[in-house]
Coordinates of C-alpha atoms in Angstrom, one line a residue:
S20 CA 0.0 0.0 0.0
V21 CA 2.9 2.3 0.6
L22 CA 4.3 1.8 -2.9
V23 CA 0.9 2.4 -4.4
G24 CA 0.5 5.5 -2.3
G25 CA 3.9 6.8 -3.4
L26 CA 3.0 6.3 -7.1
V27 CA -0.3 8.0 -6.8
G28 CA 1.3 10.8 -4.9
A29 CA 4.0 11.2 -7.6
V30 CA 1.2 12.0 -10.1
V31 CA -0.3 14.5 -7.6
C32 CA 3.2 15.9 -7.0
V33 CA 3.7 16.8 -10.7
S34 CA 0.2 18.3 -10.9
N35 CA 0.9 20.4 -7.8
L36 CA 4.2 21.7 -9.2
Y37 CA 2.4 22.7 -12.4
F38 CA -0.3 24.6 -10.3
M39 CA 2.3 26.2 -8.0
L40 CA 4.3 27.6 -10.9
K41 CA 1.1 28.7 -12.7
I42 CA -0.9 30.4 -9.9
G43 CA 1.2 30.2 -6.7
W44 CA -0.5 27.4 -4.7
G45 CA -1.2 23.7 -5.0
L46 CA -4.1 21.4 -4.4
G47 CA -4.6 18.8 -1.6
A48 CA -3.4 15.3 -2.1
S49 CA -5.0 13.3 0.7
L50 CA -8.5 12.7 -0.6
T51 CA -7.2 12.0 -4.1
S52 CA -4.7 9.5 -2.8
A53 CA -7.3 7.8 -0.6
I54 CA -9.9 7.4 -3.3
L55 CA -7.5 6.3 -6.1
G56 CA -5.6 3.9 -3.7
F57 CA -8.9 2.4 -2.6
A58 CA -10.0 1.8 -6.2
I59 CA -6.7 0.3 -7.2
F60 CA -6.7 -2.3 -4.4
K61 CA -10.4 -3.1 -5.0
V62 CA -9.8 -4.0 -8.6
L63 CA -6.7 -6.1 -7.9
P64 CA -7.0 -9.9 -7.4
A65 CA -8.1 -11.0 -4.0
K66 CA -4.6 -12.3 -3.0
Y67 CA -3.2 -8.7 -3.3
S68 CA -6.1 -6.8 -1.8
E69 CA -6.8 -9.2 1.1
G70 CA -6.7 -7.3 4.4
F71 CA -6.9 -3.9 2.9
G72 CA -9.0 -2.0 5.3
P73 CA -9.3 1.6 6.7
K74 CA -6.0 1.4 8.5
E75 CA -4.1 0.3 5.4
N76 CA -5.9 2.9 3.3
C77 CA -4.8 5.5 5.8
T78 CA -1.2 4.4 5.4
L79 CA -1.5 4.5 1.6
Q80 CA -2.9 8.1 1.7
S81 CA -0.1 9.1 4.1
A82 CA 2.5 8.0 1.5
G83 CA 0.4 9.7 -1.3
T84 CA 0.2 13.0 0.6
A85 CA 3.9 13.0 1.5
A86 CA 4.8 12.5 -2.2
G87 CA 2.1 14.8 -3.5
L88 CA 3.1 17.8 -1.4
F89 CA 6.9 17.2 -1.3
T90 CA 7.5 20.2 -3.5
A91 CA 9.5 22.2 -1.0
G92 CA 10.9 25.4 -2.4
Y93 CA 9.9 24.8 -6.0
S94 CA 7.1 27.3 -6.0
N95 CA 9.0 30.1 -4.2
A96 CA 12.6 30.1 -3.2
I97 CA 14.2 28.0 -6.0
P98 CA 12.6 30.0 -8.9
A99 CA 13.3 33.2 -7.0
L100 CA 17.0 32.3 -6.8
M101 CA 16.9 31.4 -10.5
M102 CA 15.6 34.9 -11.2
L103 CA 18.7 36.2 -9.3
G104 CA 20.8 34.3 -11.8
R105 CA 21.6 31.3 -9.6
T106 CA 21.8 27.9 -11.3
F107 CA 21.6 24.4 -9.6
R108 CA 22.5 20.9 -10.7
W109 CA 19.8 18.2 -10.3
Y110 CA 21.7 16.3 -7.6
Q111 CA 22.1 19.5 -5.5
L112 CA 18.3 20.1 -5.6
L113 CA 17.6 16.4 -4.9
V114 CA 19.9 16.2 -1.9
W115 CA 18.7 19.5 -0.6
T116 CA 15.0 18.5 -0.9
F117 CA 15.7 15.3 1.1
C118 CA 17.5 17.1 3.9
C119 CA 15.3 20.2 4.2
A120 CA 11.8 18.6 3.9
F121 CA 12.6 15.6 6.1
L122 CA 13.3 18.1 8.9
G123 CA 9.6 18.8 9.1
V124 CA 8.6 15.1 8.9
F125 CA 10.8 14.2 11.9
F126 CA 9.9 17.2 14.0
A127 CA 6.2 16.6 13.5
V128 CA 6.4 13.3 15.5
P129 CA 6.7 14.8 19.0
L130 CA 4.1 17.4 18.2
R131 CA 1.5 14.7 17.8
T132 CA 1.0 14.2 21.5
H133 CA 0.5 17.8 22.1
A134 CA -1.5 18.9 19.1
I135 CA -3.7 15.8 18.6
L136 CA -4.0 14.0 21.9
R137 CA -3.8 16.9 24.4
Q138 CA -5.1 19.9 22.5
K139 CA -7.4 17.8 20.2
L140 CA -7.0 20.3 17.4
R141 CA -9.4 19.8 14.5
F142 CA -7.2 19.5 11.4
P143 CA -10.2 19.8 9.1
T144 CA -8.5 18.1 6.1
G145 CA -7.3 15.2 8.1
T146 CA -10.7 14.8 9.7
A147 CA -12.5 14.9 6.3
T148 CA -10.0 12.3 4.9
A149 CA -10.7 9.9 7.8
E150 CA -14.5 10.3 7.2
V151 CA -14.1 9.5 3.5
I152 CA -11.9 6.4 4.2
Q153 CA -14.2 5.1 6.8
S154 CA -17.3 5.6 4.7
M155 CA -15.7 3.7 1.7
H156 CA -14.9 0.7 3.9
A157 CA -18.2 0.7 5.8
S158 CA -20.1 -1.6 3.5
S159 CA -20.0 -3.2 0.0
T160 CA -22.4 -0.5 -1.2
N161 CA -20.0 2.3 -0.1
A162 CA -17.1 0.3 -1.6
S163 CA -18.9 0.3 -5.0
I164 CA -19.4 4.1 -4.6
G165 CA -15.7 4.5 -3.9
I166 CA -14.7 2.6 -7.0
Y167 CA -17.3 4.6 -9.0
K168 CA -15.7 7.9 -7.8
A169 CA -12.3 6.7 -8.9
K170 CA -13.8 5.8 -12.4
V171 CA -15.3 9.3 -12.6
L172 CA -12.0 10.8 -11.7
M173 CA -10.3 8.9 -14.5
Q174 CA -13.1 9.7 -16.9
S175 CA -12.6 13.4 -16.3
C176 CA -8.8 13.0 -16.4
W177 CA -8.4 11.8 -20.0
P178 CA -10.4 14.5 -21.8
S179 CA -8.3 17.0 -19.9
C180 CA -5.1 15.3 -21.1
L181 CA -6.4 15.3 -24.7
W182 CA -7.3 18.9 -24.6
I183 CA -3.8 19.9 -23.3
L184 CA -2.3 17.8 -26.1
I185 CA -4.5 19.6 -28.7
T186 CA -3.7 23.1 -27.3
F187 CA 0.1 22.3 -27.5
F188 CA -0.2 22.1 -31.2
I189 CA -2.8 24.9 -31.5
P190 CA -1.9 27.2 -28.5
F191 CA -4.5 29.9 -29.0
L192 CA -7.3 27.5 -28.1
Y193 CA -6.0 27.5 -24.5
N194 CA -6.1 31.3 -24.2
I195 CA -8.5 32.6 -26.9
P196 CA -7.8 36.3 -27.6
L197 CA -11.4 37.2 -27.6
F198 CA -11.1 40.9 -27.0
Y199 CA -8.4 41.2 -29.7
W200 CA -10.8 39.7 -32.2
L201 CA -13.5 42.1 -31.1
G202 CA -11.2 45.0 -32.0
L203 CA -10.2 45.8 -28.4
P204 CA -6.4 45.2 -28.4
Q205 CA -6.0 47.6 -25.4
V206 CA -8.1 45.1 -23.3
D207 CA -6.2 42.1 -24.7
A208 CA -2.9 43.8 -23.7
W209 CA -3.9 43.4 -20.0
N210 CA -4.2 39.6 -20.4
W211 CA -8.0 39.6 -20.6
N212 CA -8.7 36.4 -22.7
L213 CA -11.0 33.4 -22.7
N214 CA -9.0 30.8 -20.8
L215 CA -10.1 27.3 -21.5
S216 CA -8.0 25.4 -18.9
P217 CA -9.7 22.2 -17.6
A218 CA -7.4 22.4 -14.5
F219 CA -8.4 25.9 -13.4
F220 CA -12.1 25.2 -14.1
G221 CA -11.7 22.1 -11.9
A222 CA -9.8 24.1 -9.3
G223 CA -12.8 26.5 -9.2
M224 CA -15.0 23.6 -8.4
L225 CA -12.8 22.7 -5.4
I226 CA -12.7 26.3 -4.0
D227 CA -15.5 28.1 -2.3
L228 CA -17.5 30.5 -4.5
R229 CA -16.8 33.4 -2.1
V230 CA -13.0 32.9 -2.7
T231 CA -13.2 32.7 -6.5
L232 CA -15.7 35.6 -6.6
S233 CA -13.3 37.7 -4.5
M234 CA -10.4 36.8 -6.9
F235 CA -12.4 37.6 -10.0
C236 CA -13.6 41.0 -8.6
S237 CA -10.1 41.8 -7.5
A238 CA -8.8 41.0 -11.0
I239 CA -11.4 43.3 -12.6
F240 CA -10.3 46.1 -10.3
C241 CA -6.5 45.5 -10.7
W242 CA -6.2 44.6 -14.4
G243 CA -9.3 46.4 -15.7
F244 CA -9.0 49.8 -13.8
A245 CA -6.0 50.2 -11.4
G246 CA -3.3 48.9 -13.7
P247 CA -4.3 51.0 -16.8
L248 CA -4.6 54.1 -14.6
L249 CA -1.2 53.6 -13.1
V250 CA 0.3 53.5 -16.6
Q251 CA -1.9 56.4 -17.8
Y252 CA -0.9 58.7 -15.0
G253 CA 2.8 57.8 -15.3
W254 CA 3.3 56.2 -12.0
V255 CA 4.6 53.1 -13.8
E256 CA 6.1 52.6 -17.2
T257 CA 4.8 49.3 -18.4
A258 CA 2.1 46.7 -17.6
F259 CA 3.8 43.4 -16.9
K260 CA 7.6 43.7 -17.0
F261 CA 8.9 42.1 -13.9
S262 CA 12.2 42.8 -12.0
A263 CA 12.9 43.9 -8.5
T264 CA 13.5 47.5 -9.6
S265 CA 11.2 47.8 -12.7
S266 CA 8.5 50.3 -12.9
S267 CA 5.5 48.1 -13.8
A268 CA 1.9 47.8 -12.8
S269 CA 2.4 44.1 -12.0
L270 CA 5.1 44.9 -9.5
F271 CA 3.2 47.8 -8.0
L272 CA 0.1 45.7 -7.4
L273 CA 2.1 42.7 -6.3
W274 CA 3.4 44.8 -3.3
V275 CA -0.1 45.8 -2.4
G276 CA -1.2 42.2 -2.5
I277 CA 1.7 41.0 -0.4
A278 CA 0.9 43.7 2.3
M279 CA -2.8 42.6 2.3
M280 CA -2.0 38.9 2.6
V281 CA 0.7 39.2 5.2
A282 CA -1.4 41.5 7.4
Q283 CA -4.4 39.1 7.2
Q284 CA -2.3 36.1 8.2
M285 CA -0.4 37.9 10.9
V286 CA -3.6 39.1 12.6
S287 CA -5.1 35.7 12.2
L288 CA -2.1 34.2 14.0
L289 CA -2.3 36.7 16.8
L290 CA -5.9 35.9 17.3
L291 CA -4.8 32.3 17.9
W292 CA -2.5 33.4 20.8
K293 CA -4.2 31.1 23.3
P294 CA -3.7 27.8 21.5
I295 CA -0.2 28.9 20.4
I296 CA 0.7 29.5 24.1
R297 CA -0.7 26.1 24.9
G298 CA 1.5 24.6 22.2
F299 CA 4.7 26.2 23.4
C300 CA 4.2 26.1 27.2
P301 CA 3.4 23.5 29.8
T302 CA -0.2 23.5 31.1
T303 CA 0.7 25.1 34.4
V304 CA 2.7 27.9 32.7
A305 CA -0.1 28.5 30.2
D306 CA -2.7 28.8 33.0
V307 CA -0.5 31.3 34.8
I308 CA -0.3 33.4 31.7
F309 CA -4.1 33.2 31.1
T310 CA -4.8 34.1 34.7
T311 CA -2.5 37.1 34.5
V312 CA -4.0 38.4 31.3
S313 CA -7.5 37.9 32.7
R314 CA -6.7 40.0 35.8
V315 CA -5.1 42.8 33.7
T316 CA -8.0 42.9 31.2
R317 CA -10.7 42.0 33.8
R318 CA -12.2 39.6 31.2
P319 CA -11.6 36.1 32.8
D320 CA -14.3 34.5 30.7
R321 CA -12.4 35.5 27.5
F322 CA -8.9 34.3 28.4
H323 CA -9.0 31.2 30.5
G324 CA -8.5 27.8 28.8
L325 CA -8.8 26.6 25.3
P326 CA -11.4 27.5 22.7
S327 CA -14.2 24.9 22.9
E328 CA -13.9 24.0 19.3
S329 CA -10.3 23.1 19.7
A330 CA -11.1 20.6 22.4
S331 CA -13.6 18.8 20.3
E332 CA -12.5 15.4 18.9
S333 CA -15.6 14.7 16.9
L334 CA -15.7 14.8 13.1
S335 CA -17.9 17.9 12.9
P336 CA -19.7 18.6 10.6
A337 CA -19.0 15.6 8.5
S338 CA -19.3 13.2 11.4
S339 CA -23.0 13.9 11.8
T340 CA -23.5 10.6 9.9
G341 CA -22.1 8.8 12.9
S342 CA -19.6 6.7 11.1
L343 CA -16.7 7.8 13.2
Q344 CA -18.3 9.2 16.3
A345 CA -17.1 6.3 18.3
T346 CA -13.5 7.3 17.7
T347 CA -13.4 9.7 20.6
F348 CA -10.8 9.5 23.3
E349 CA -11.4 10.3 27.0
E350 CA -7.8 10.3 28.1
E351 CA -6.4 13.8 28.1
D352 CA -2.7 13.0 28.1
I353 CA -2.4 9.2 27.4
D354 CA -1.7 7.9 23.9
P355 CA -4.3 5.2 23.1
T356 CA -2.0 3.7 20.5
P357 CA -0.4 0.3 21.5
E358 CA 3.2 0.6 22.4
S359 CA 4.3 -1.6 19.4
E360 CA 2.7 0.9 17.0
R361 CA 4.1 4.1 18.4
I362 CA 7.1 5.9 17.0
P363 CA 10.1 5.6 19.3
A364 CA 11.6 8.9 20.4
S365 CA 15.1 7.7 19.3
W366 CA 13.8 7.4 15.7
W367 CA 12.6 10.9 15.2
M368 CA 15.4 12.4 17.3
S369 CA 18.2 10.6 15.4
G370 CA 16.4 11.4 12.1
Y371 CA 16.1 15.1 13.0
F372 CA 19.7 15.2 14.0
I373 CA 21.0 13.5 10.8
S374 CA 18.7 15.7 8.6
S375 CA 20.0 18.8 10.4
V376 CA 23.6 17.9 10.0
A377 CA 23.1 17.0 6.3
C378 CA 21.2 20.3 5.8
I379 CA 24.1 22.2 7.3
I380 CA 26.6 20.5 5.1
V381 CA 24.6 20.8 1.9
V382 CA 23.5 24.4 2.3
T383 CA 27.0 25.7 3.4
S384 CA 28.6 23.8 0.6
W385 CA 26.3 24.7 -2.3
F386 CA 24.2 27.7 -1.3
D387 CA 26.7 30.1 0.3
M388 CA 25.3 30.3 3.8
L389 CA 27.4 30.3 6.9
I390 CA 27.0 27.5 9.5
Q391 CA 25.5 29.7 12.1
E392 CA 23.0 31.0 9.6
V393 CA 21.9 27.5 8.7
I394 CA 21.6 26.5 12.3
L395 CA 19.5 29.6 13.0
A396 CA 17.3 28.8 10.0
I397 CA 16.8 25.2 11.2
F398 CA 15.8 26.5 14.7
L399 CA 13.4 29.0 13.1
G400 CA 12.0 26.1 11.0
S401 CA 11.2 24.1 14.2
L402 CA 9.7 27.2 15.9
F403 CA 7.6 28.1 12.9
A404 CA 6.5 24.4 12.5
I405 CA 4.9 24.6 15.9
V406 CA 3.1 27.8 14.9
G407 CA 2.1 26.3 11.5
V408 CA 0.7 23.2 13.2
Q409 CA -1.3 25.3 15.6
A410 CA -2.7 27.5 12.8
T411 CA -3.5 24.5 10.5
G412 CA -5.1 22.6 13.3
E413 CA -7.4 25.5 14.0
T414 CA -8.1 26.9 10.5
D415 CA -6.7 24.4 7.9
I416 CA -4.5 27.2 6.6
T417 CA -0.7 27.0 6.9
P418 CA 0.7 30.6 6.9
I419 CA 3.7 29.9 4.7
S420 CA 3.8 33.4 3.3
V421 CA 4.1 34.9 6.8
I422 CA 6.7 32.2 7.8
G423 CA 8.8 33.0 4.8
N424 CA 8.7 36.8 5.2
M425 CA 9.3 36.6 8.9
T426 CA 12.4 34.4 8.3
Q427 CA 13.7 36.8 5.7
L428 CA 13.3 39.7 8.1
I429 CA 15.1 37.9 10.9
M430 CA 18.0 36.9 8.5
A431 CA 18.2 40.5 7.3
L432 CA 19.1 41.5 10.9
V433 CA 21.8 38.8 11.0
R434 CA 23.4 39.3 7.5
K435 CA 23.1 42.6 5.6
G436 CA 22.5 42.9 1.9
D437 CA 22.3 39.3 0.7
S438 CA 18.9 38.4 -0.7
A439 CA 20.0 34.9 -1.8
V440 CA 20.7 34.0 1.9
Y441 CA 17.3 35.3 2.9
L442 CA 15.6 33.2 0.3
M443 CA 17.4 30.0 1.2
A444 CA 16.8 30.5 4.9
A445 CA 13.1 31.1 4.2
N446 CA 13.2 28.0 2.1
I447 CA 14.4 25.9 5.0
T448 CA 11.8 27.3 7.5
G449 CA 8.9 27.1 5.0
A450 CA 9.7 23.6 3.9
S451 CA 10.0 22.4 7.5
A452 CA 6.7 24.0 8.5
M453 CA 4.8 22.7 5.4
Q454 CA 6.0 19.1 5.8
A455 CA 5.3 19.2 9.6
T456 CA 1.7 20.4 9.1
D457 CA 1.1 18.0 6.2
M458 CA 2.2 15.1 8.3
M459 CA 0.1 16.3 11.3
Q460 CA -3.0 16.2 9.0
D461 CA -2.1 12.5 8.2
L462 CA -1.5 11.7 11.8
K463 CA -4.9 13.2 12.7
T464 CA -6.5 10.9 10.1
G465 CA -4.7 7.9 11.5
H466 CA -5.7 8.9 15.1
L467 CA -9.4 8.9 14.1
L468 CA -9.1 5.6 12.3
K469 CA -6.9 4.0 15.0
A470 CA -4.1 3.4 12.4
S471 CA -0.5 2.8 13.4
P472 CA 1.6 6.0 13.7
R473 CA 4.6 3.9 13.1
A474 CA 3.3 2.6 9.8
Q475 CA 2.3 6.2 8.8
F476 CA 5.8 7.3 9.7
F477 CA 7.4 4.8 7.4
A478 CA 4.8 5.7 4.7
E479 CA 5.7 9.4 5.0
L480 CA 9.4 8.6 4.5
V481 CA 8.9 6.4 1.5
G482 CA 6.4 8.9 0.0
G483 CA 8.9 11.6 0.6
L484 CA 11.4 9.7 -1.5
F485 CA 8.9 9.5 -4.4
G486 CA 8.0 13.2 -4.0
A487 CA 11.6 14.4 -3.9
V488 CA 12.5 12.6 -7.1
F489 CA 9.4 13.6 -9.0
S490 CA 9.5 17.2 -7.8
V491 CA 13.1 17.6 -9.0
A492 CA 12.3 15.9 -12.3
G493 CA 9.2 18.0 -12.9
W494 CA 11.1 21.2 -12.0
Y495 CA 13.8 20.5 -14.5
I496 CA 11.3 19.6 -17.2
F497 CA 9.3 22.8 -16.7
S498 CA 12.3 25.1 -16.2
T499 CA 14.0 23.7 -19.3
A500 CA 10.9 24.0 -21.6
Y501 CA 9.7 27.4 -20.4
E502 CA 10.9 30.6 -18.8
I503 CA 10.0 30.4 -15.1
G504 CA 8.6 33.8 -14.2
G505 CA 7.4 34.3 -17.8
D506 CA 4.0 34.3 -19.3
E507 CA 3.6 30.5 -19.2
F508 CA 4.7 30.0 -15.6
P509 CA 4.7 33.4 -13.8
A510 CA 5.7 31.7 -10.4
I511 CA 3.7 34.1 -8.3
G512 CA 5.1 32.8 -5.0
A513 CA 8.6 33.3 -6.2
R514 CA 7.9 36.9 -7.2
N515 CA 6.5 37.5 -3.7
W516 CA 9.6 36.2 -2.0
L517 CA 12.0 37.8 -4.4
V518 CA 10.7 41.4 -4.0
T519 CA 10.6 40.9 -0.2
S520 CA 14.2 39.6 -0.1
Q521 CA 15.5 42.4 -2.3
A522 CA 13.7 45.0 -0.2
F523 CA 15.3 43.7 2.9
A524 CA 18.7 43.5 1.1
N525 CA 18.7 46.8 -0.7
G526 CA 16.3 48.9 1.3
F527 CA 12.8 50.1 0.4
S528 CA 14.1 52.9 -1.8
N529 CA 13.8 50.7 -4.9
I530 CA 10.2 49.8 -4.5
P531 CA 7.8 51.5 -6.9
K532 CA 7.0 55.2 -6.3
H533 CA 3.8 55.9 -4.2
V534 CA 3.3 52.2 -3.5
G535 CA 3.9 52.6 0.3
W536 CA 0.6 54.3 1.0
F537 CA -1.3 51.8 -1.0
C538 CA 0.4 49.0 0.9
L539 CA -0.6 50.6 4.1
V540 CA -4.2 50.7 3.0
G541 CA -4.0 47.1 1.8
A542 CA -2.5 46.0 5.1
I543 CA -5.3 47.7 7.1
F544 CA -7.9 46.2 4.9
G545 CA -6.4 42.7 5.2
G546 CA -5.9 43.0 8.9
L547 CA -9.5 44.0 9.5
E548 CA -11.0 40.8 8.0
P549 CA -10.2 38.4 10.9
L550 CA -11.1 41.1 13.4
V551 CA -14.5 41.6 11.8
K552 CA -15.1 37.8 11.7
L553 CA -14.3 37.6 15.3
R554 CA -16.6 40.4 16.3
W555 CA -19.5 39.5 14.0
P556 CA -19.2 35.8 13.1
L557 CA -22.7 35.6 11.8
Y558 CA -21.7 37.9 8.9
A559 CA -18.4 36.1 8.1
E560 CA -19.8 34.3 5.1
Y561 CA -20.9 37.6 3.5
L562 CA -17.4 39.2 3.7
P563 CA -15.0 39.2 0.8
N564 CA -12.2 36.8 1.1
I565 CA -8.9 38.6 1.7
M566 CA -6.8 35.7 0.5
G567 CA -8.7 35.7 -2.8
I568 CA -8.5 39.5 -3.1
S569 CA -4.8 39.6 -2.5
L570 CA -4.3 36.8 -5.1
G571 CA -6.2 38.9 -7.6
F572 CA -3.6 41.6 -7.0
M573 CA -0.7 39.2 -7.4
I574 CA -1.7 37.0 -10.3
P575 CA -1.5 39.0 -13.6
Q576 CA -3.7 36.5 -15.4
P577 CA -7.3 37.8 -15.1
G578 CA -8.5 35.2 -17.7
T579 CA -7.3 32.4 -15.5
L580 CA -9.1 33.8 -12.4
A581 CA -12.3 34.2 -14.4
T582 CA -12.1 30.5 -15.4
M583 CA -11.8 29.5 -11.7
F584 CA -14.8 31.7 -10.9
F585 CA -16.8 30.0 -13.7
G586 CA -15.8 26.6 -12.3
S587 CA -17.3 27.6 -8.9
L588 CA -20.5 28.8 -10.6
A589 CA -20.7 25.5 -12.5
L590 CA -20.6 23.7 -9.2
K591 CA -23.3 25.9 -7.8
W592 CA -25.5 25.1 -10.8
W593 CA -24.8 21.4 -10.4
Q594 CA -25.7 21.6 -6.7
R595 CA -29.1 23.2 -7.5
R596 CA -29.8 20.6 -10.2
D597 CA -28.8 17.5 -8.1
K598 CA -27.2 18.3 -4.7
D599 CA -26.7 14.6 -3.7
Q600 CA -24.9 13.8 -7.0
S601 CA -22.7 16.9 -6.9
D602 CA -21.7 16.2 -3.3
E603 CA -20.9 12.6 -4.2
L604 CA -18.9 13.3 -7.4
S605 CA -17.8 16.9 -7.7
Y606 CA -14.5 16.3 -6.0
A607 CA -13.7 13.4 -8.3
V608 CA -14.6 15.3 -11.4
A609 CA -12.6 18.4 -10.4
S610 CA -9.6 16.4 -9.3
G611 CA -9.5 14.4 -12.5
M612 CA -9.5 17.7 -14.6
C613 CA -6.7 19.1 -12.5
A614 CA -4.6 15.9 -12.6
G615 CA -5.1 15.5 -16.3
E616 CA -3.8 18.9 -17.2
G617 CA -0.9 18.6 -14.7
V618 CA 0.3 15.3 -16.0
M619 CA -0.1 16.3 -19.7
G620 CA 1.6 19.6 -18.9
V621 CA 4.8 17.6 -18.1
V622 CA 4.4 15.7 -21.4
A623 CA 3.9 19.0 -23.3
A624 CA 7.0 20.4 -21.7
F625 CA 9.0 17.4 -22.7
M626 CA 7.7 17.7 -26.3
Q627 CA 8.8 21.3 -26.2
I628 CA 12.3 20.2 -25.1
V629 CA 12.7 17.6 -27.8
G630 CA 11.8 20.2 -30.4
L631 CA 8.2 19.4 -31.3
S632 CA 6.7 22.8 -32.4
S633 CA 3.2 23.9 -32.4
L634 CA 1.1 24.3 -35.5
A635 CA 0.0 27.8 -34.6
T636 CA 0.4 30.5 -37.3
D637 CA -0.9 33.9 -37.9
V638 CA -3.7 32.3 -39.8
F639 CA -4.7 30.2 -36.8
C640 CA -4.5 33.1 -34.5
Y641 CA -6.2 35.6 -36.8
G642 CA -3.3 38.1 -36.5
H643 CA -2.8 37.6 -32.8
N644 CA 0.7 36.8 -31.6
C645 CA -0.1 33.5 -30.0

């Protein structure tokens, strides 16, 4: 089951890398791995699938998740360093990926007792995955449904593959220059086109309508009004030229989006101060802190103890069916796992030590950091991993952007004027925090299904091997075939980290003129969202999503964001037509569309490398340069 999970995760890994370089974030791997792995074992002969139950399915999806999300650095720091002119050999990236990302895997092990058993954090993705696995194994009828979901996923995958193959040879079909054909070249110049991407349509089906609507409205404002006005009034010179010192609308708006996103995530983290203190401090120390704060503020009811939702171990809301309600543990501090299934402390401690030493050797030898700087980055990675686990357990969102920017700020205080060092340090902390939170989601799934943490630990390590190899291979294929940071793969996350690192290295004098005041307004707007949600929770669903709005500022591809919005609208229409069917199959349909384009994107990049050219001509494109 571990090998099957690793292979499934490898496919998800390549798809995620494709998405990260396209729009700056990836898609989840746990549910896809669980469903596909289940279907594979159910169609195998009985001698191979005998004994494959919920626990084994959990181990499989742990390997799949580790492989699928083992793309540390390839969406932010590595492409940012390439934009600075750095080059890396494949073996350097492979060894670095092993060392850096495994830090988070090993460090997550001791956090399990505190985050899952003692605090009983929710980890929504891990909880939902446990519910899906349990339901598929509950009866033969549910097993048939699970197999049918996998078939639907594959049936939506191959048309997506075929479409990407067609658009490789006739590129304008992927981004149809509709406004250019309508005689509005000035609109077309701001990347307004009809994007026919199956993956982004499917991604819209996986994302809440409020988020995609926020992204689309933000794109209309940025690339329909603000950007053209910036050029018209001479505040910037061009629309999309990108460099750390260029005067372009894309860089101007990128700064505003960064300020908005960082402020929102920082305030959200500060509002989680109680569970974070619980995570860092012993219970007695935490109680003293809460008591002191309550006396100072005279609000004892607001500051004593954990939030009630964090203490809940039930699978709400998905657990209302009752399939896993029995998996609730009374013991506050006792691990219910049998001793033979636990992960010995010597394993994770020795693994963490070996990974740390290897990371120090690799980074100081190949990436020009000093030993003390690498040690500081590793320490910060562990520290931010705790914060990331707390935030993810509460909200299902890992604040990697904040972690990366905070690391760069700290490193700027240690070493002056070296943006490459800041990026690599942020890479270490971000990868450690991401892998720790991903593993914690899997351990939450295993805890609810009473699976063996030791088996999950081995699955994570094996899956990580698959993920490291395929992420490096995918990176080299994409970076060889296309310009990373260009129109095909804009690498939004890398641009974010690059401009931040160069601002810390060279001072803020090089940022676009007038942008500071707009960043201040964006930061205030972003920071207000979590405060308003806390004060008026009943109105939270009617508020615009700050993450979506900031992405609209940062992604200079309004046609792509429109496609995601249409995907969310399509899901809403499907839900109104047949809610039961959409709830049952929408995830499989959307995941198949995303996986199909991601996998075929690798094939298209390889064809580009070997010299297969497209058939596009001015005749096909009707005069448009496509």
